[in-house]
Short mmCIF file of C-alpha atoms and ligand atoms in Angstrom, two decimals:
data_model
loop_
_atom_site.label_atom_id
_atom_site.label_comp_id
_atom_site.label_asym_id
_atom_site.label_seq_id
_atom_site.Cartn_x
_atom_site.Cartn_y
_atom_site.Cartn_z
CA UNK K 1 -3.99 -13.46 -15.50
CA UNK K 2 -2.48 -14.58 -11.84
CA UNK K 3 -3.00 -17.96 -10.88
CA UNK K 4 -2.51 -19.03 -7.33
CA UNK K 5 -4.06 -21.98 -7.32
CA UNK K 6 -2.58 -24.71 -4.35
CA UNK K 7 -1.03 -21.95 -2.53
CA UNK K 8 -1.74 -20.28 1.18
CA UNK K 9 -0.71 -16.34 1.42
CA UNK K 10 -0.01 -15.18 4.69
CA UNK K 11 -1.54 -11.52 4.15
CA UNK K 12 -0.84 -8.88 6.94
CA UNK K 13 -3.18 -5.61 6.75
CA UNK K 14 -5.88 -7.91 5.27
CA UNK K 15 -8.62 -5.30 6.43
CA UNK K 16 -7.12 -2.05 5.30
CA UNK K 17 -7.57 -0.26 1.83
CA UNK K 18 -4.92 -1.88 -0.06
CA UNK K 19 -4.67 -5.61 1.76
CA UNK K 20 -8.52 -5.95 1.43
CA UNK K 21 -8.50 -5.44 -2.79
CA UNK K 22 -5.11 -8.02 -2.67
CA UNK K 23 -7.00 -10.46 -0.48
CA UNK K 24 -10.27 -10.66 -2.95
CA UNK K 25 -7.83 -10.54 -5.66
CA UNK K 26 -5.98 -13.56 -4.05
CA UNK K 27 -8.96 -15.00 -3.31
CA UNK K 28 -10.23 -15.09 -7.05
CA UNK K 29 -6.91 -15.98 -8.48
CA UNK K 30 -7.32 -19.44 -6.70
CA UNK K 31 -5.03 -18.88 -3.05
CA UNK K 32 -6.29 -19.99 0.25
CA UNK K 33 -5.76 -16.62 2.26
CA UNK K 34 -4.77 -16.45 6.04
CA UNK K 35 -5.20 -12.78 6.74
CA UNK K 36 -3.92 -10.75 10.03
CA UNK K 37 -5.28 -7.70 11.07
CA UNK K 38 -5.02 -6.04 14.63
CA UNK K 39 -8.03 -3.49 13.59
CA UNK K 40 -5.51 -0.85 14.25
CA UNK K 41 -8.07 2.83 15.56
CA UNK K 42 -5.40 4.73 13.05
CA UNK K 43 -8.88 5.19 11.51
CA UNK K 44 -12.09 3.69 12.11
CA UNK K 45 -11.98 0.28 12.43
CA UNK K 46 -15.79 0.09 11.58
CA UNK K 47 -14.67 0.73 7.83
CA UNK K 48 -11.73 -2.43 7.97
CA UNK K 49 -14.77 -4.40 9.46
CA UNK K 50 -16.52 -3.36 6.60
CA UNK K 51 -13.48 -4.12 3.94
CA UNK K 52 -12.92 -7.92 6.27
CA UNK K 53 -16.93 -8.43 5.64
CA UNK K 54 -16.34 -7.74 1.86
CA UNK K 55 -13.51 -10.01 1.19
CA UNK K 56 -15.72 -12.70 3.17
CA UNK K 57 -18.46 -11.93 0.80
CA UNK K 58 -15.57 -12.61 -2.31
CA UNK K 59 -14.21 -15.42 -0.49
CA UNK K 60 -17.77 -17.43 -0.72
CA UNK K 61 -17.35 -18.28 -4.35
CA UNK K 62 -13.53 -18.77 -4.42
CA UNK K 63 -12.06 -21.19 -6.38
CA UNK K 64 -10.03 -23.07 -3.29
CA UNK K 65 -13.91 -23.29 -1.48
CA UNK K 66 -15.35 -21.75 1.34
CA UNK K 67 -12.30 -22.40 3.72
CA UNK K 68 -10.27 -20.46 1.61
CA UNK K 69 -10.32 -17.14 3.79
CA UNK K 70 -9.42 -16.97 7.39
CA UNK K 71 -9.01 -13.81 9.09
CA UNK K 72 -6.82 -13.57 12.46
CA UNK K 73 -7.23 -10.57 14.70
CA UNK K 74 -3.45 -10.29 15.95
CA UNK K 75 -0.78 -7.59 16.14
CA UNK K 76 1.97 -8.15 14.02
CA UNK K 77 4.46 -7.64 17.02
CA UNK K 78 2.97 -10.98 18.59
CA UNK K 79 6.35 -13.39 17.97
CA UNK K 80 3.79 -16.74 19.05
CA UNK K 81 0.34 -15.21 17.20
CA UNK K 82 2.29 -15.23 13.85
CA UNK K 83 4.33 -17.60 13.87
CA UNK K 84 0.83 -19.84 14.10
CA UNK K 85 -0.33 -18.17 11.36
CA UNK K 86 3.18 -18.86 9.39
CA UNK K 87 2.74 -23.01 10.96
CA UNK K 88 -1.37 -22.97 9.58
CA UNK K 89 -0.23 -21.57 6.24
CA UNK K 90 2.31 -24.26 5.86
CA UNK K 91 0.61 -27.36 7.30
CA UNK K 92 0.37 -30.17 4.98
CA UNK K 93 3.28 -29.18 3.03
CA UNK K 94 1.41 -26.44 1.04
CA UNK K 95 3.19 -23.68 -1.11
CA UNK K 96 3.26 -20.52 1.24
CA UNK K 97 3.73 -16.64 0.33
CA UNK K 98 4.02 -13.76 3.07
CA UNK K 99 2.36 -10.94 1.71
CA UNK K 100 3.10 -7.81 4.67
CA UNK K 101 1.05 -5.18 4.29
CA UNK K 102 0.41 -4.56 7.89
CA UNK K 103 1.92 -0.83 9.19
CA UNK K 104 1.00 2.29 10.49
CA UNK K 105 0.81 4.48 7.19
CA UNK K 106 0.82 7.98 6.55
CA UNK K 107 3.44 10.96 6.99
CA UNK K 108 2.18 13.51 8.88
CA UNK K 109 0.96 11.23 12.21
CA UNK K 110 5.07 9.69 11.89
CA UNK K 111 6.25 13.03 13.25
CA UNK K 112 4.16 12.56 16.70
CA UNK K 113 4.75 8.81 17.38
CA UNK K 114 8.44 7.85 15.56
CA UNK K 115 8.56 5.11 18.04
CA UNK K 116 5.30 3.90 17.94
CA UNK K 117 6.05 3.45 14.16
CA UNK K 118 9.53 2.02 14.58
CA UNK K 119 7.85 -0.57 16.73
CA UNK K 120 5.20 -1.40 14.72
CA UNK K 121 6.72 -1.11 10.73
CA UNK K 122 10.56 -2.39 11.80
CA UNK K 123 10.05 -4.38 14.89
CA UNK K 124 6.85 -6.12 13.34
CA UNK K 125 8.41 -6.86 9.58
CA UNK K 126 11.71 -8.50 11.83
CA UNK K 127 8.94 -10.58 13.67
CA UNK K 128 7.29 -11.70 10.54
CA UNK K 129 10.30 -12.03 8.56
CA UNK K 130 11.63 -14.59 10.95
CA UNK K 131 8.34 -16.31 11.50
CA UNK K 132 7.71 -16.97 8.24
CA UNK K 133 11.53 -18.54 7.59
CA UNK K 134 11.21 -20.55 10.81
CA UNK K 135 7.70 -22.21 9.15
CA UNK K 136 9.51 -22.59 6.09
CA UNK K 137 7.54 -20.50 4.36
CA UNK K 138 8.76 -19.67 0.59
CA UNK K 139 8.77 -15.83 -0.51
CA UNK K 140 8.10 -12.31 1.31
CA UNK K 141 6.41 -9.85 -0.38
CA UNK K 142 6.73 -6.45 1.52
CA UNK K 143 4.97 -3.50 1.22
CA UNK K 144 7.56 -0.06 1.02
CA UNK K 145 6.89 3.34 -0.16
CA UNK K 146 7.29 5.88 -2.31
CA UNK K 147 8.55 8.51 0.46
CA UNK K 148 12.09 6.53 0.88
CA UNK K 149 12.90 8.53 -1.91
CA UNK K 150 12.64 11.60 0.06
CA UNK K 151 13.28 14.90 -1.79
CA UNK K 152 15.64 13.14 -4.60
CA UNK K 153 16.47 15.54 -6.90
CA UNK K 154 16.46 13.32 -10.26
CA UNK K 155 13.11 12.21 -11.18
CA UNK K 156 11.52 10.01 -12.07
CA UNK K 157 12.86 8.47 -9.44
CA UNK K 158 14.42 5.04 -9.87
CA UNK K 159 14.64 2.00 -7.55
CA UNK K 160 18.79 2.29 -7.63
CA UNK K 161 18.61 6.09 -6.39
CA UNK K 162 19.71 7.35 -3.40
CA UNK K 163 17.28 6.90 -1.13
CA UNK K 164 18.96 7.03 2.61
CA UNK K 165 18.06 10.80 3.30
CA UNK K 166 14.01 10.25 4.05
CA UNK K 167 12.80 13.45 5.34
CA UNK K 168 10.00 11.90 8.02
CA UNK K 169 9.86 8.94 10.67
CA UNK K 170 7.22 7.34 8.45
CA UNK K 171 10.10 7.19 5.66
CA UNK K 172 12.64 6.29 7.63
CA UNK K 173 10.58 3.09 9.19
CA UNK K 174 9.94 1.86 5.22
CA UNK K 175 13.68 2.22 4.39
CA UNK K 176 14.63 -0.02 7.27
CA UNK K 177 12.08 -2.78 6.26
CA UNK K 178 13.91 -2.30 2.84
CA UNK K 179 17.37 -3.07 4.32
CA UNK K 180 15.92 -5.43 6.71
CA UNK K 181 14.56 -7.47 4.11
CA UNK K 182 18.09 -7.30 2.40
CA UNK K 183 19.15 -9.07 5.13
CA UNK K 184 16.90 -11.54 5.55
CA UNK K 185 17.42 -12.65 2.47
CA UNK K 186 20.66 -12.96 2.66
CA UNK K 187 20.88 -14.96 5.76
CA UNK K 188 17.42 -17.37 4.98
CA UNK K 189 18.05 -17.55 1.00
CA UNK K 190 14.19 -16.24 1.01
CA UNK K 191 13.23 -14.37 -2.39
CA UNK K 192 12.10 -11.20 -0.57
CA UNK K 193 10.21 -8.47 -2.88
CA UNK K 194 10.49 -4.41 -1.67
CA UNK K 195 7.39 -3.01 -3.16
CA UNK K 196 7.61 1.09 -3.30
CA UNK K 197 3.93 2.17 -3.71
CA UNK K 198 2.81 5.80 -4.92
CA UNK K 199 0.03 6.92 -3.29
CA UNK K 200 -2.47 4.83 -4.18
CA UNK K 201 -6.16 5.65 -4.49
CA UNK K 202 -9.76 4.35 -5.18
CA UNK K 203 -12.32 3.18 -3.49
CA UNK K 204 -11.47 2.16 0.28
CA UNK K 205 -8.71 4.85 0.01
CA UNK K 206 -7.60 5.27 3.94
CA UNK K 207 -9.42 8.37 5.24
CA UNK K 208 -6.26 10.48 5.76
CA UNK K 209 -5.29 10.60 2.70
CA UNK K 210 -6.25 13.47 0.08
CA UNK K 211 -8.55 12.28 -2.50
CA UNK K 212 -10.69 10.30 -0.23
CA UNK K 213 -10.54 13.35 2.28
CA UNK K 214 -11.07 15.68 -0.20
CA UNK K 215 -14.11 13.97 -1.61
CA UNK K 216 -16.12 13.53 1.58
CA UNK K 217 -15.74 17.35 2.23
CA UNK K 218 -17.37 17.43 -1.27
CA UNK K 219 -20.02 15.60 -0.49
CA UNK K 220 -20.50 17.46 3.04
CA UNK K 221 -20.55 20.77 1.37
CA UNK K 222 -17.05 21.92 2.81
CA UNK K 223 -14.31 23.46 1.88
CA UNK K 224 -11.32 21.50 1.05
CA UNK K 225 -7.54 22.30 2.91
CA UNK K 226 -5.02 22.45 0.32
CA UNK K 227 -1.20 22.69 1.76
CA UNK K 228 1.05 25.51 0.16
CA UNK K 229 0.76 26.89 -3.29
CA UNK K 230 -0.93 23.58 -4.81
CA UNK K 231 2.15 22.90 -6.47
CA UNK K 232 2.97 19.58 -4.52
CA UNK K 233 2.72 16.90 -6.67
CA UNK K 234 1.95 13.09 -6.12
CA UNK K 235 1.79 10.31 -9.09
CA UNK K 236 -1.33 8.57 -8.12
CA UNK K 237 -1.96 5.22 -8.48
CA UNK K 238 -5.25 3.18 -9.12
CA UNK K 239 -5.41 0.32 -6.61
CA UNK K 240 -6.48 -2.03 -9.59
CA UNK K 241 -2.58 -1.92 -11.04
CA UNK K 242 -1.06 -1.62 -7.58
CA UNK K 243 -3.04 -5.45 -6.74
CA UNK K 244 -1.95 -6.58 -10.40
CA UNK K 245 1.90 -5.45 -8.86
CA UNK K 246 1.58 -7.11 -5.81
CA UNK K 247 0.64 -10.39 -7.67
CA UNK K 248 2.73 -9.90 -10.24
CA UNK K 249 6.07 -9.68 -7.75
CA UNK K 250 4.84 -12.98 -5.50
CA UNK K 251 4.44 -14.51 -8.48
CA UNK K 252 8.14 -13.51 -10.04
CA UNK K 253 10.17 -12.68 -7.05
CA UNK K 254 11.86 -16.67 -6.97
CA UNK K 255 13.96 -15.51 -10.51
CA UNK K 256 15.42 -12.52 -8.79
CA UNK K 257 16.31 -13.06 -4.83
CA UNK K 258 15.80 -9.65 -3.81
CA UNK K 259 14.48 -6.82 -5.36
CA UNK K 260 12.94 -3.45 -5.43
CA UNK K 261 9.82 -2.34 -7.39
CA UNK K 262 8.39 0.24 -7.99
CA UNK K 263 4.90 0.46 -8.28
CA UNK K 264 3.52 3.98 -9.61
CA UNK K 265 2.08 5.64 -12.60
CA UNK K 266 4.51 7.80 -14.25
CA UNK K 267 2.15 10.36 -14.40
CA UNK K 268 2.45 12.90 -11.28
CA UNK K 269 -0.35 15.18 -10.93
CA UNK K 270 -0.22 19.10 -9.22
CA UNK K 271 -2.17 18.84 -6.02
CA UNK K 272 -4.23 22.10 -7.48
CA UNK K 273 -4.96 19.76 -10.72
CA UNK K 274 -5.64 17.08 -8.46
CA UNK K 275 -8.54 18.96 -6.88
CA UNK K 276 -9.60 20.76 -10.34
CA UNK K 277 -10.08 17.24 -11.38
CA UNK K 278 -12.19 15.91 -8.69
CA UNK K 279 -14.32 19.16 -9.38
CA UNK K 280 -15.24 17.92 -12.76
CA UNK K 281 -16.10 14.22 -11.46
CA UNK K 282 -18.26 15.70 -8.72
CA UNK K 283 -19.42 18.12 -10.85
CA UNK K 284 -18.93 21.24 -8.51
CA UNK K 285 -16.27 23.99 -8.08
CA UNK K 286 -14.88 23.41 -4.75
CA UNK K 287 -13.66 26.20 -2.47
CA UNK K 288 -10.56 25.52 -1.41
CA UNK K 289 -8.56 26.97 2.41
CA UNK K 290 -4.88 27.49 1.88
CA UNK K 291 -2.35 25.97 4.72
CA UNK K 292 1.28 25.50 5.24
CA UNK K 293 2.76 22.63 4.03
CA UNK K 294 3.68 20.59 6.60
CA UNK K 295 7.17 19.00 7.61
CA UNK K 296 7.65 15.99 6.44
CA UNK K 297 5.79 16.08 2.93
CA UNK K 298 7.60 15.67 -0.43
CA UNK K 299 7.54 18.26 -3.29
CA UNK K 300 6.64 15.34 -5.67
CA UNK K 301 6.84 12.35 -6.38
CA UNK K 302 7.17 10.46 -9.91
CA UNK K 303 7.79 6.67 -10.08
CA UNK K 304 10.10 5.16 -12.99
CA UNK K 305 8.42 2.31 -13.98
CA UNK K 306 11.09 0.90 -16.31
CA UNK K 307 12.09 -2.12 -13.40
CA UNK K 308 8.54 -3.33 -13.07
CA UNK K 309 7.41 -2.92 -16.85
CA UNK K 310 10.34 -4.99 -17.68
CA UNK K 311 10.34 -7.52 -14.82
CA UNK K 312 6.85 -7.48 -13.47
CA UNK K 313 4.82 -6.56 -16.85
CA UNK K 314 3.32 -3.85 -14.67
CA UNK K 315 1.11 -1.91 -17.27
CA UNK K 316 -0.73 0.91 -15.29
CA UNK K 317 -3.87 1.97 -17.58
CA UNK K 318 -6.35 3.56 -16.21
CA UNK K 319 -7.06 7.80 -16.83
CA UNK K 320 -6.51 9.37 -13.15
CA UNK K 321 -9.95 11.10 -14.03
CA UNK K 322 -11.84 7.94 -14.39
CA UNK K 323 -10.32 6.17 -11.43
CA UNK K 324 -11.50 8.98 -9.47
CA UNK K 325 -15.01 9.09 -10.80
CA UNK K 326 -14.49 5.48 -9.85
CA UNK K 327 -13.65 6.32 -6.06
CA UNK K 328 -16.10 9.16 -5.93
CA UNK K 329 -19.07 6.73 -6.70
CA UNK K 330 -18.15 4.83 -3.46
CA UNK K 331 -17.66 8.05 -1.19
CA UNK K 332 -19.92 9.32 1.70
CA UNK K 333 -20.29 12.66 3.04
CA UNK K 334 -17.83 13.16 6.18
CA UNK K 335 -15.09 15.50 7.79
N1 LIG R 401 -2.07 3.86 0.55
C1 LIG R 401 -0.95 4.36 0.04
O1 LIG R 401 -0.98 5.32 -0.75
C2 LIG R 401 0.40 3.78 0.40
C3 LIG R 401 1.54 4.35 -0.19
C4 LIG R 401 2.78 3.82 0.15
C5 LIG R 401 2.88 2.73 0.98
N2 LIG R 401 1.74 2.20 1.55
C6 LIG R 401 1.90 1.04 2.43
O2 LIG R 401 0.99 0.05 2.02
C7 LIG R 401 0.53 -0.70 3.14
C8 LIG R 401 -0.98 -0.69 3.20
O3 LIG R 401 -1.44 0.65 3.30
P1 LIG R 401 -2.97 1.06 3.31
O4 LIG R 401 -3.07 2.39 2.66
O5 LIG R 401 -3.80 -0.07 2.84
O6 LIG R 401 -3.17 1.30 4.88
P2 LIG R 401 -4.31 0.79 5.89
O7 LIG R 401 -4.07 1.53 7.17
O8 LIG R 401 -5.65 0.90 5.25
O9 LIG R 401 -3.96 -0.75 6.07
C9 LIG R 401 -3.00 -1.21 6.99
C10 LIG R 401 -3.65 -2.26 7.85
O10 LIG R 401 -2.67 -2.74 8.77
C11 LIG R 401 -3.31 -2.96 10.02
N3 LIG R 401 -2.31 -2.87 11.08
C12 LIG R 401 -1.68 -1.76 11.55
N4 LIG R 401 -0.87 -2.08 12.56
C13 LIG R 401 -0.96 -3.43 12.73
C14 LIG R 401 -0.39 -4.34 13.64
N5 LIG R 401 0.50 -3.94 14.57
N6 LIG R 401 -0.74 -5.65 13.56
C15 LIG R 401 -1.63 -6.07 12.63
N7 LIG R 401 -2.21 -5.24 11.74
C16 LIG R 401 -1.90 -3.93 11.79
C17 LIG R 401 -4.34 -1.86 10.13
O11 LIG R 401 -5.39 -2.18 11.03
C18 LIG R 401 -4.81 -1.72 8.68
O12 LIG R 401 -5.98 -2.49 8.45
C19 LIG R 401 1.19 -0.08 4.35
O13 LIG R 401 2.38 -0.80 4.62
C20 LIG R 401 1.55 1.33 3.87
O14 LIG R 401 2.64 1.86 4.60
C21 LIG R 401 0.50 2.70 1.27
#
């Protein structure tokens, strides 16, 4: 059970997949929530409209009232825009966490814009980072990811591994947040949270990514792409225990200063299992189109969870089959 009541949470990314479930689950745990979003056209910003309207919808029976939600449409490169964000979430004195979730995700579109994503994942966390210790505000929780760990060759892979050989500009961006963040705390005293995700999925899931993909083609009758021999592997996680994470470290990062979690499953699934599995929840045999596997792409990935059971009491539960049947309820036909 989180409990945030009295406190503001400056939450970047607010109207994407992940920030939207963390804002409602803010929300409900008793925060007042300042989100920013720039309504980035990554994918269709109709759908973050969508995920804003639904946190509204949570935010009307919050426990801090009907103020407790406030959405700002701002880029997270504005210096001024957030550091008025950082100023409203610490007026009065109040108790304020930066959550950052804002980036530009996914692999594959890194290898076309590296600078666009250095600008927007490095340059915007430095802007944050400082805004939010100028306004005094108290913690950073920051989201990372699962591809620093490139192609590491021990799994499951642990937070003290190796991890300055990513293989994609996507990677390389979430490593230097990671460092960057070392850094900041170590000049502003600022308990400052690294949180390595592992692809997470249910409903909202961005567009781009496989599952959600996967299951509109489904639903449009089409076949689905599947890179290389279906081999690749990917421990999926339910957004439900990545939220509890996320909580979880704002609520503990003060006892450790800076740290690293993980947040996975421990339980990495063969992309051709992956697909036999949404089969059985859609109840059809899909037909799948072979492709090369792209640069940039991990063989697997497998998250040691030993850090964040220990420190964050991160218990990921849920079957990956019924967290699908879970997304697949919410899906719509589309290419
Ligand atoms: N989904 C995953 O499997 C996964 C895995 C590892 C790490 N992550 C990280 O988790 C975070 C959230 O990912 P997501 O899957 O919810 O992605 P998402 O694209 O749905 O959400 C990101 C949000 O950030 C916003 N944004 C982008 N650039 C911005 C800017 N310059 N200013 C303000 N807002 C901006 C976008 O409009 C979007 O709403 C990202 O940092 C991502 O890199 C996600």
């Amino acid at each position: 059970m989180h409990r945030f009541n009295g406190q503001t949470v400056v939450l970047t990314g607010a109207a994407g997949f992940i920030g939207s479930h963390v804002a409602e689950a803010l929300l409900r745990a008793g925060a007042r929530v300042i989100g920013v979003d720039n309504f980035d056209p990554f994918y269709d910003p109709g759908q973050k409209r969508s995920n804003a309207e639904a946190v509204g919808r949570a935010a009307a029976g919050a426990p801090a009232g009907p103020g407790a939600w406030t959405l700002l449409e701002a880029d997270i490169c504005d210096g001024p825009a957030m550091g008025r964000a950082m100023a409203l979430a610490t007026s009065g004195g109040a108790s304020a966490t930066l959550v950052h979730l804002a980036a530009k995700a996914g692999v594959r579109p890194s290898l076309a814009d590296p600078a666009g994503y250095a600008r927007t994942n490095v340059h915007g966390t430095a802007v944050l980072l400082a805004e939010a210790a100028r306004a005094g505000v108290r913690r950073a929780v920051v989201a990372s990811s699962s591809s620093v760990y490139g192609n590491c060759p021990t799994a499951p892979f642990a937070e003290d591994a190796d991890v300055d050989r990513p293989i994609s500009p996507y990677a390389a961006t979430k490593r230097a947040c990671e460092i960057l963040g070392y850094t900041h705390h170590s000049t502003t005293g600022m308990p400052t949270a690294m949180l390595r995700f592992f692809t997470v999925y249910g409903p909202r899931q961005r567009p781009d990514l496989a599952i959600e993909a996967f299951m509109r083609l489904l639903r449009a009758g089409r076949p689905l792409p599947v890179f290389g021999d279906g081999s690749m592997q990917r421990d999926y996680t339910y957004i439900d225990d990545v939220v509890s994470g996320v909580l979880a470290a704002a609520e503990r990062i003060d006892r450790h200063g800076y740290r690293v979690w993980n947040l996975g499953s421990d339980r990495p699934v063969a992309l051709r299992d992956m697909v036999a599995a949404i089969g059985r929840v859609a109840g059809v045999g899909p037909t799948v189109e072979r492709r090369p596997t792209p640069p940039g792409d991990v063989e697997r990935t497998w998250a040691d969870l030993t850090r964040s059971r220990a420190e964050l009491g991160y218990a990921p539960s849920l079957s990956f089959e019924e967290g699908l049947r879970r997304q697949w309820g919410t899906v719509r036909a589309g290419v």
